Short mmCIF file of C-alpha atoms in Angstrom, two decimals:
data_model
loop_
_atom_site.label_atom_id
_atom_site.label_comp_id
_atom_site.label_asym_id
_atom_site.label_seq_id
_atom_site.Cartn_x
_atom_site.Cartn_y
_atom_site.Cartn_z
CA GLY A 1 8.73 13.17 -11.08
CA GLU A 2 9.03 11.77 -7.40
CA ASP A 3 10.57 8.26 -6.56
CA VAL A 4 10.84 5.59 -4.04
CA GLU A 5 14.15 3.18 -4.05
CA GLN A 6 14.18 0.27 -1.99
CA SER A 7 16.69 -2.36 -2.02
CA LEU A 8 14.44 -6.16 -2.58
CA PHE A 9 15.51 -8.34 -0.39
CA LEU A 10 17.56 -8.37 3.25
CA SER A 11 17.73 -11.89 4.38
CA VAL A 12 18.89 -12.03 7.95
CA ARG A 13 18.99 -14.97 10.36
CA GLU A 14 16.62 -15.11 13.84
CA GLY A 15 17.70 -12.82 16.78
CA ASP A 16 19.05 -9.88 14.02
CA SER A 17 18.56 -7.10 13.62
CA SER A 18 17.45 -6.00 10.69
CA VAL A 19 17.93 -2.51 8.52
CA ILE A 20 15.58 -1.87 5.28
CA ASN A 21 16.99 0.96 3.95
CA CYS A 22 14.65 3.22 1.78
CA THR A 23 15.97 6.49 -0.14
CA TYR A 24 13.03 9.43 -1.59
CA THR A 25 14.24 12.63 -4.75
CA ASP A 26 10.99 14.23 -3.50
CA SER A 27 12.30 17.01 -1.14
CA SER A 28 8.62 17.94 -0.80
CA SER A 29 7.78 14.84 0.66
CA THR A 30 7.00 15.72 4.49
CA TYR A 31 5.27 12.19 5.24
CA LEU A 32 7.17 8.86 5.14
CA TYR A 33 5.80 6.01 6.14
CA TRP A 34 6.93 2.38 6.60
CA TYR A 35 4.16 -0.50 5.96
CA LYS A 36 4.55 -4.33 6.08
CA GLN A 37 3.02 -6.93 3.35
CA GLU A 38 2.38 -10.22 4.33
CA PRO A 39 2.29 -13.05 2.52
CA GLY A 40 -1.77 -12.90 0.99
CA ALA A 41 -3.52 -10.48 2.95
CA GLY A 42 -2.96 -6.66 2.59
CA LEU A 43 -0.76 -3.59 3.65
CA GLN A 44 -0.32 -2.72 7.58
CA LEU A 45 0.79 0.87 8.40
CA LEU A 46 3.33 0.58 11.07
CA THR A 47 4.82 3.63 11.35
CA TYR A 48 5.64 6.60 10.33
CA ILE A 49 8.02 10.13 10.33
CA PHE A 50 7.58 13.65 9.48
CA SER A 51 10.06 15.38 8.40
CA ASN A 52 10.81 17.86 11.40
CA MET A 53 11.86 14.05 13.30
CA ASP A 54 15.47 12.05 12.85
CA MET A 55 14.20 9.01 14.93
CA LYS A 56 10.79 7.74 15.85
CA GLN A 57 10.97 4.39 18.25
CA ASP A 58 7.82 2.02 18.42
CA GLN A 59 9.16 -0.55 20.97
CA ARG A 60 11.28 -3.87 17.99
CA LEU A 61 10.68 -0.75 15.00
CA THR A 62 13.68 2.63 15.20
CA VAL A 63 12.39 4.57 12.44
CA LEU A 64 15.67 7.19 11.32
CA LEU A 65 15.63 9.85 8.59
CA ASN A 66 18.06 11.82 7.20
CA LYS A 67 16.83 14.57 5.20
CA LYS A 68 19.97 15.49 4.19
CA ASP A 69 20.51 12.87 2.05
CA LYS A 70 16.99 11.95 1.77
CA HIS A 71 17.30 8.58 3.21
CA LEU A 72 14.22 6.76 5.35
CA SER A 73 15.41 3.32 7.34
CA LEU A 74 13.45 0.70 9.71
CA ARG A 75 15.37 -1.10 12.27
CA ILE A 76 13.75 -4.10 13.63
CA ALA A 77 15.60 -5.05 17.15
CA ASP A 78 15.66 -8.98 17.87
CA THR A 79 13.87 -10.23 14.33
CA GLN A 80 11.50 -12.88 14.54
CA THR A 81 10.75 -15.45 11.85
CA GLY A 82 6.99 -13.15 12.07
CA ASP A 83 8.68 -10.65 10.65
CA SER A 84 9.48 -11.97 7.27
CA ALA A 85 6.86 -9.92 5.38
CA ILE A 86 7.51 -7.34 2.03
CA TYR A 87 8.34 -4.07 3.77
CA PHE A 88 6.75 -0.85 1.77
CA CYS A 89 8.52 2.41 2.69
CA ALA A 90 6.72 5.57 1.28
CA GLU A 91 6.66 9.07 1.72
CA SER A 92 3.93 11.69 1.00
CA PRO A 93 3.56 16.00 1.23
CA ASP A 94 1.41 15.52 4.03
CA ASN A 95 -0.82 14.10 6.01
CA TYR A 96 -4.25 13.38 4.37
CA GLY A 97 -2.91 9.82 3.10
CA GLN A 98 -3.12 10.93 -1.00
CA ASN A 99 -0.22 11.64 -3.53
CA PHE A 100 1.62 8.65 -1.58
CA VAL A 101 4.19 7.26 -3.83
CA PHE A 102 5.31 3.97 -2.46
CA GLY A 103 8.72 2.24 -3.10
CA PRO A 104 8.50 -1.63 -4.62
CA GLY A 105 8.51 -3.38 -1.25
CA THR A 106 12.19 -5.48 0.74
CA ARG A 107 10.97 -8.49 0.93
CA LEU A 108 12.20 -9.64 4.47
CA SER A 109 13.40 -13.63 5.03
CA VAL A 110 14.07 -14.51 8.86
CA LEU A 111 16.06 -17.60 9.03
CA PRO A 112 15.96 -19.86 11.59
CA GLU B 1 -8.75 -5.89 11.59
CA THR B 2 -7.56 -2.83 9.84
CA GLY B 3 -11.39 -0.97 9.36
CA VAL B 4 -11.14 -1.58 5.82
CA THR B 5 -12.68 -4.47 3.79
CA GLN B 6 -12.30 -6.62 0.72
CA THR B 7 -15.10 -9.09 -0.73
CA PRO B 8 -14.95 -11.34 -2.03
CA ARG B 9 -11.09 -12.14 -0.86
CA HIS B 10 -10.58 -14.37 -4.10
CA LEU B 11 -12.40 -14.36 -7.52
CA VAL B 12 -12.51 -16.78 -10.50
CA MET B 13 -13.49 -15.61 -13.91
CA GLY B 14 -13.31 -15.92 -17.80
CA MET B 15 -12.53 -13.42 -19.90
CA THR B 16 -15.95 -13.34 -21.03
CA ASN B 17 -17.36 -12.78 -17.50
CA LYS B 18 -18.56 -9.30 -15.77
CA LYS B 19 -17.72 -9.62 -11.89
CA SER B 20 -17.77 -6.91 -9.16
CA LEU B 21 -15.41 -5.64 -6.44
CA LYS B 22 -16.61 -4.59 -3.09
CA CYS B 23 -14.68 -2.61 -1.02
CA GLU B 24 -16.10 -1.58 2.30
CA GLN B 25 -13.99 1.47 5.39
CA HIS B 26 -15.42 1.94 9.15
CA LEU B 27 -13.18 4.19 9.87
CA GLY B 28 -15.40 7.39 8.49
CA HIS B 29 -12.76 8.26 6.40
CA ASN B 30 -13.31 10.46 3.12
CA ALA B 31 -10.73 9.04 0.78
CA MET B 32 -11.06 5.88 -1.25
CA TYR B 33 -8.31 4.71 -3.45
CA TRP B 34 -8.10 0.75 -5.62
CA TYR B 35 -4.44 -0.29 -6.15
CA LYS B 36 -3.61 -3.47 -8.35
CA GLN B 37 -0.53 -5.44 -7.39
CA SER B 38 0.94 -8.19 -9.38
CA ALA B 39 4.52 -9.82 -9.29
CA LYS B 40 5.72 -7.32 -12.62
CA LYS B 41 5.13 -3.99 -10.12
CA PRO B 42 4.35 -4.04 -7.20
CA LEU B 43 1.91 -1.73 -6.15
CA GLU B 44 -0.08 0.37 -8.93
CA LEU B 45 -2.59 3.21 -8.29
CA MET B 46 -5.68 2.94 -10.28
CA PHE B 47 -8.63 5.18 -9.37
CA VAL B 48 -8.74 7.69 -6.17
CA TYR B 49 -12.05 8.71 -4.85
CA ASN B 50 -12.06 11.47 -2.40
CA PHE B 51 -15.85 13.02 -0.70
CA LYS B 52 -17.05 10.01 -4.13
CA GLU B 53 -15.75 11.87 -6.39
CA GLN B 54 -12.87 10.93 -8.85
CA THR B 55 -9.70 12.38 -8.82
CA GLU B 56 -7.52 10.38 -10.77
CA ASN B 57 -7.68 7.72 -12.89
CA ASN B 58 -4.62 5.63 -13.63
CA SER B 59 -4.96 5.49 -16.88
CA VAL B 60 -6.57 3.13 -16.54
CA PRO B 61 -8.77 0.69 -19.55
CA SER B 62 -12.55 0.72 -19.86
CA ARG B 63 -12.80 -2.88 -18.54
CA PHE B 64 -11.67 -1.08 -15.31
CA SER B 65 -15.23 0.81 -14.02
CA PRO B 66 -15.31 2.01 -10.31
CA GLU B 67 -17.95 3.12 -8.42
CA CYS B 68 -18.49 5.28 -4.99
CA PRO B 69 -21.88 5.03 -3.92
CA ASN B 70 -20.84 6.82 -0.96
CA SER B 71 -17.87 7.72 1.35
CA SER B 72 -17.92 4.21 3.02
CA HIS B 73 -18.35 1.80 -0.36
CA LEU B 74 -16.08 1.75 -3.13
CA PHE B 75 -16.52 -1.23 -6.02
CA LEU B 76 -14.37 -2.56 -9.11
CA HIS B 77 -16.92 -3.32 -12.24
CA LEU B 78 -15.14 -5.83 -14.44
CA HIS B 79 -15.83 -7.06 -17.56
CA THR B 80 -13.85 -8.87 -20.40
CA LEU B 81 -10.30 -9.03 -18.61
CA GLN B 82 -7.13 -10.17 -19.91
CA PRO B 83 -5.47 -13.41 -18.54
CA GLU B 84 -2.98 -10.24 -17.34
CA ASP B 85 -5.04 -8.40 -14.80
CA SER B 86 -4.41 -11.12 -12.88
CA ALA B 87 -3.22 -10.23 -9.52
CA LEU B 88 -4.27 -8.79 -5.94
CA TYR B 89 -6.29 -5.61 -6.35
CA LEU B 90 -6.54 -3.84 -2.84
CA CYS B 91 -8.57 -1.11 -1.29
CA ALA B 92 -7.52 1.71 0.75
CA SER B 93 -9.09 4.38 2.97
CA SER B 94 -6.90 7.21 4.37
CA HIS B 95 -7.77 10.37 6.66
CA GLN B 96 -5.32 11.23 8.16
CA GLY B 97 -2.32 9.44 9.95
CA GLY B 98 -1.64 7.35 6.33
CA GLN B 99 -3.13 5.24 4.83
CA TYR B 100 -5.16 2.35 5.48
CA PHE B 101 -5.69 -0.76 3.24
CA GLY B 102 -7.91 -4.28 3.09
CA PRO B 103 -6.54 -7.74 2.62
CA GLY B 104 -7.38 -7.69 -1.13
CA THR B 105 -8.82 -9.69 -3.48
CA ARG B 106 -6.41 -12.32 -5.53
CA LEU B 107 -8.21 -12.38 -9.07
CA THR B 108 -7.48 -14.66 -11.06
CA VAL B 109 -8.61 -14.54 -15.07
CA THR B 110 -8.92 -17.55 -17.34
#
């Protein structure tokens, strides 16, 4: 079956860049998503990328997709303490929100 | 504010109680979901409703009973729960552009 993997923890210093990585196995994945979950809250959709793109940038966030290696990354520039959260990668064969497969989440800790 | 609301935000219940979780979405979406999130398993999909019809039930115990009276509302009825059911229960909805989550209900079973 489909599987999405992420490293569980990442620590960075405030002001540095963070890179959160994700790998997936389903070759029919067409849309790939990044979600952010702050403590005690639900998941917030940050961005998504269509599989015919290899990069998408949105302010401090840059998503890179290597479809050949089935590898997705989220880069956060100038990381702030407010970026401390769990980041989930997810994949889907369509953009209707169904048939989602989520990764286990990466807990990002931003150190002062 | 994602347009998906959940009530209550926190719930403590005994193993013999009956309670219900409520989810409401104001986005005009046609699909709604219940997820369970705990320390042991980050995100477990429980139920999927598409146009009010249940399309997925991921082997969830019968002590959890979903109800979807219309495309905007989703309930999760709880009875005779176990302490291991303590978790964050998340509701989501979708149409295009991914799933949108509510803030969750933190459930503690004593």
